Amino acid sequence: MNAKKERVPGNGLGGRIINALDDDRLSQFAIPVVSIILTILAAAALLLVLGKNPATAMTGFLRGSGFMMKPIYGGGQSMLTDFLSFLGILAPMLLAALGIIIGMKSGMFNIGMAGQMLAAGFIATVFVGYSGLNAYLAKPLVILLGILTGGLIGAIIGFLKYRFNIHEVVSSIMFNYIISYIVAFFINTYYKDIITRSSRVCSAASRLSITGVTWGTSKLTLPLGIILALAGVFLVKFLLDRTVVGFEMKAVGLNRDCAKYAGVNVGKSIILAMALSGVFGGLAGVTYYVGYFNSIVPKELASLGYDSIAVALLGNISPIGAIFSSILITIFQKGSIYMSSTVGVPKEIASVITGILLLFSACGTYMRYLARRQRERLADKAKKEGVQ
Amino acid sequence: MSEYIVEMRHITKRFPGIVANDDISIGIKKGEIFAFLGENGAGKSTLMSMLFGMYEPDEGEILVRGEKVKLSSSNEAAALNIGMVHQHFKLVDNYTIAENIILGIEPIKKIGGFIPYVDCKGAQEKIRELSKAYGLEVDPCQIVETVNVSIQQRVEILKMLYREAEILIFDEPTAVLTPQEIQYLLDIMEELRNKGKTIILITHKLEEIKRIADRCAILRRGKLVKVLNVNETTTQEMANLMVGREVVFEQEKSPANFGEVLLEVEDLTVRNEDKFDVVKNVNFSIRRGEIFAIAGVSGNGQIEIADAIAGLIKPQKGAIKLKGKDITDESIRRRTEDGMSYIPEDRQRLGVILDFSLEDNLAIKRYYREPFSQKGILKREGFQKFAEELIDRYDIRSGQGAKTTTRSMSGGNQQKAIVAREISLESDLMIFVQPTRGLDIGAIENIQKHILRERDKGKAVLLISLELDEVMSLADTIGVIYNGELQKISPAEELTTNQVGEYMMGVKS
C-alpha cells in the first residue's frame, strides 16, 4: 500500500521547494522560509525604486544589530556592544510574543500587550527603580512586580470576558488607554526629568541588565532579560504541551462548548490564560523599561507590544518558532537606525518590511495550495509522458 | 453514446494511510436513482467527491455523457450540470434563503443601463416557481439560521435545481432528519426522478434504498463488492454484503433485572433563552439494570432534559438526584465523577474537539487523573495506550491511529470514538442521545450491543432517540415526550409502536 504522496518527478530546486511546501511536516518550516525570501526580494525591489543599493541596506540591518562588523566604531563600542544591545531588545520582544501565544492558544487575542508592559514597567520603576535598594534585592523585586502587575491586568481582562462577556480586544485596548494616561499623569506630576521630558532614569541596581562591564576596549551592557525570555520559551512550551492546565487552555481555545461539556472550568481557564498572557506582558515590560530604556516616555505605548503579535504569527504560534521570528523582526527593527543613517532611507522602512513579512506569511495556506496544484500538474505531465 | 450518463472507470484514490477507493468501475444511467451503500469510511463519499470535483482520482477516468472529463473543481462539475448536497450543509447562516441560492451566480440587472445591482426580486420569483414545481416548500425571504435542518436541506436542493443540475448527488441526506422529514425527502427524490433527473444517493440506510432506489452499489473498505438491482434483492442480503458477514437486525435482549433507583428527576422545568418552558414538570426515575427511553419527535424538549441532567444547562426548577444525592447544583465535572456518562446529540460541537488528536479526545474527560497525568503533568504514553485499547475494542477507523486529527475522521468514526469514551468511563448512569445516528448497520448493531451489555451489568441507561425502532427494541421503560411534557411512562412491553407514535404526536393522552 503506497500511502505516501507522490513526489514531483525530477530533483530540481523548484521541485524540492514545491515538495517541501506541500509536505505535512516540512511545510511549517518551508512556508516561513519562503515568506522571508519573498520579503527580502520585495524589500530589495522597494529599495531599488528609492534609488538605494539593496545589498548595502540589508547588510546595514545586520551591522546595526551586531551580526556584522561596522566599518568604524565610536569610543568604547564594538560589534559585541551592538549584539548585546540587540539581545537587550530581543528579550522583551520574545517575552511579549510568548504572552500573545498563550492567549491565542486559549482562543484569546491579547492586543493589550503594550499597556500591560507599560503598567509593569511603571510600577517597577516607581517602587524599585527609585528606591535605592541593592541589586540582589532590587532585581528579583522588579521581576516579581512585573509578573504581578501584568498578571493582574490580564486576569481582569479575562474576568471581564468570562463574567460580562466583554470581548478581550475591546477591554484590552481600553486598558491601553487607561494605563497610558494614568502613567503619563504620574510621570508628568511626580517623576518627570525636566531635560528629557521622560521619567527619571531608574537606578542601575534595579535594571535587568548589568552595566559598566568592560571587555578589551568596549564597554558592555549584559542583558539579563534574554535569559528570562529563553527560559520563558521552554516554560510556555512545557505548559502547553505537557501540563493539565495547558491541555485545558487549548481545549477551551479550540472548542469552548466541548471543553465545558468535558467538565473543564471554562471561566477559570480563560482567566488563568489571560493572567499568564499578562504575566509575560509584564515581564516584557520590565525588561523593556527597566533594563533596556530605563525611562518611560509619557503617553507613548511601545510599538514592540504590537510587533510581538507579528512575531507570534510568523512563528506559527509556537514558542520555539517565536525565537526565530523574534530574531528576524528585531534585526529589522533594531538595525533600522544604523541602516537609515548610512543608506539614507527613513528608518520606518523597518515597519514596512515587517508588514510585508506578515503579509507573505499570512498567505501560507495559499502558497501550500499553489504548490499542491503545481505538483499535481507536473505529476499529470509526467504520467502522460510515461504513457507515450 | 453509451447508455450511461456517468461512468467511472478503474478509479483509485489514496489518502495518507488508507486506500479510500480501490479500482472502482461503475456506470449510472440517466433518470435512475442509484444508491451507494457502505459502512462508515467505506469510500462512498470520497468516490462521489471525485465526481463533484473536490478530489481528483489518482488513477482511472470519469466519463460524463460519454465524454471523458477532468474535474478539478466543483465549478467544473457544476458546468456539467452536476450538483451535490453535502452531509454538512454549506449555507451562509445569516443570508436569506434566496440569497443563499443565488450566491455565486447572482442575476445582475442595471439601473439606467449602467449601475449594476442584484435582482433579488426576480430571483425570488424564480425560486418560488422552482419550489412549486418540485414540491419543495420554502419562503425565499427567510433567514437560513432561523429555519430547521429539513428546510435548510430543501435550500440545498433548490440551489442545485437553480443551477439546472441534471445529476444530483445526495450525501447521507437523511442522517439529520426526523422520520416524517425523511418521508418527505424521499417523496421529493422520486418526484425529481420522475422529472428526468438522475439521482445518486449515498447512504447506509437499507430501508431508504429499498424504498426508492433502482440500483445499488455496495462498497466495503474501499472496494466495490457488487451492483444490485434493488427490486431483485432483500435488505438482509444488502446488509450482509455491506458488512461482510451475517447481520442481526433484532438485538437479543435478556430479561430485565432491576436494582435500586439510581436517577430521580423531580418536577424538572427548563426554560430556554426565549423565556419559554421547553421542559415542563417532568418526573421520572431510572433503576439499575433499566433502559429508560424517551421517545419523541425532535425538538420536544428531550435534548434539554439530557442537558439538564448532565449539567450543561441550569433548570428553572426541580431536582435531580443521583444515587439519592441531590446534584442539581453540582458542576459538570463533579457529576462525571459521581458516575455519569453523556453522549450528546451534537457530536461535532459538543462531543469532540475536531482539531485535537483522537487520543486527546478519548481522554478528554479524564486527562487530569491517572494514568493520563500525575501532579498536573500529562503522561502522553497513558493517552496513547488508552486510545489504542479503545480503537481496538470499538473498531474506530482512522488514518494514523491514536495521533489522527479528529477532523479528518469520518462522522461515523467520530461517533464511535465518543461512544467508546463514554462507555469506558464505567459510569453508573449513562445518557445516550441518538447514539446510533449517522452510523452504518454494522456499527449500530455493535453500539446497541454495548448499551444492552451496560444494562445487564447493572447500569442505569437513559436513551433518547428519534428512531422509534431503536426505542422499541432496546427500552425496558418508555417515556413519551410531547411539547415538553412526559405524556406517558410505561413498561415497554405494554406499548405498541403505533401507540407510542400516537403519544409522540400528542394525539393520545
Coordinates of C-alpha atoms in Angstrom, one line a residue, chain A residues 1-6 24 238 240-245 247-248 250-252 254-255 257-265 376 380 383, chain B residues 14 16-19 56 58 70 312 332-333 342 344 348-353 355-356 360 364-365 367-368 373 376-378 383 421-422:
Chain A
M1 CA 0.0 0.0 0.0
N2 CA 1.5 3.2 -1.1
A3 CA 0.4 5.8 1.5
K4 CA 3.0 8.4 0.7
K5 CA 2.2 11.3 -1.6
E6 CA 3.8 11.2 -4.9
D24 CA 2.7 17.8 6.1
F238 CA 6.1 22.8 28.6
L240 CA 1.1 24.0 26.5
D241 CA 2.3 20.5 25.6
R242 CA 2.7 18.7 28.9
T243 CA 0.5 20.1 31.6
V244 CA -3.1 19.6 32.6
V245 CA -3.6 23.4 32.7
F247 CA -4.4 20.9 27.9
E248 CA -7.5 22.7 29.3
K250 CA -6.1 24.5 24.4
A251 CA -9.4 22.7 24.7
V252 CA -11.1 26.0 25.6
L254 CA -10.4 25.2 20.2
N255 CA -13.9 24.4 21.3
D257 CA -18.6 24.1 24.2
C258 CA -16.9 20.8 24.2
A259 CA -14.5 21.9 26.9
K260 CA -17.4 22.8 29.1
Y261 CA -19.1 19.5 28.3
A262 CA -16.0 17.7 29.3
G263 CA -16.0 19.3 32.7
V264 CA -13.3 22.0 32.2
N265 CA -14.0 25.1 34.3
E376 CA -0.4 17.7 -9.5
D380 CA 0.0 14.6 -14.7
K383 CA 2.2 10.4 -16.4
Chain B
R14 CA -5.3 7.1 -1.8
P16 CA -2.2 9.0 3.8
G17 CA -2.5 5.7 5.5
I18 CA -5.6 4.5 3.6
V19 CA -6.8 3.5 0.1
E56 CA -9.0 14.2 -8.4
D58 CA -5.0 9.1 -8.5
K70 CA -11.3 16.1 -15.9
L312 CA -24.9 21.8 30.7
I332 CA -20.3 19.1 35.3
R333 CA -17.0 17.5 36.4
Y342 CA -23.2 11.6 28.4
P344 CA -24.6 14.4 23.3
Q348 CA -19.0 17.9 16.3
R349 CA -19.9 20.9 18.5
L350 CA -20.1 19.2 21.9
G351 CA -18.8 15.7 21.7
V352 CA -15.3 16.2 20.3
I353 CA -12.7 18.9 19.7
D355 CA -8.6 19.9 16.0
F356 CA -7.5 17.6 18.8
D360 CA -6.7 13.6 23.3
I364 CA -10.9 14.5 27.4
K365 CA -13.0 13.6 30.4
Y367 CA -6.9 13.8 31.3
Y368 CA -6.4 15.2 34.8
S373 CA -1.4 12.7 34.2
G376 CA -0.6 18.3 36.8
I377 CA 1.9 16.9 34.3
L378 CA 0.5 15.0 31.3
F383 CA -3.1 8.7 26.4
R421 CA -15.0 7.2 25.6
E422 CA -18.3 7.4 27.4

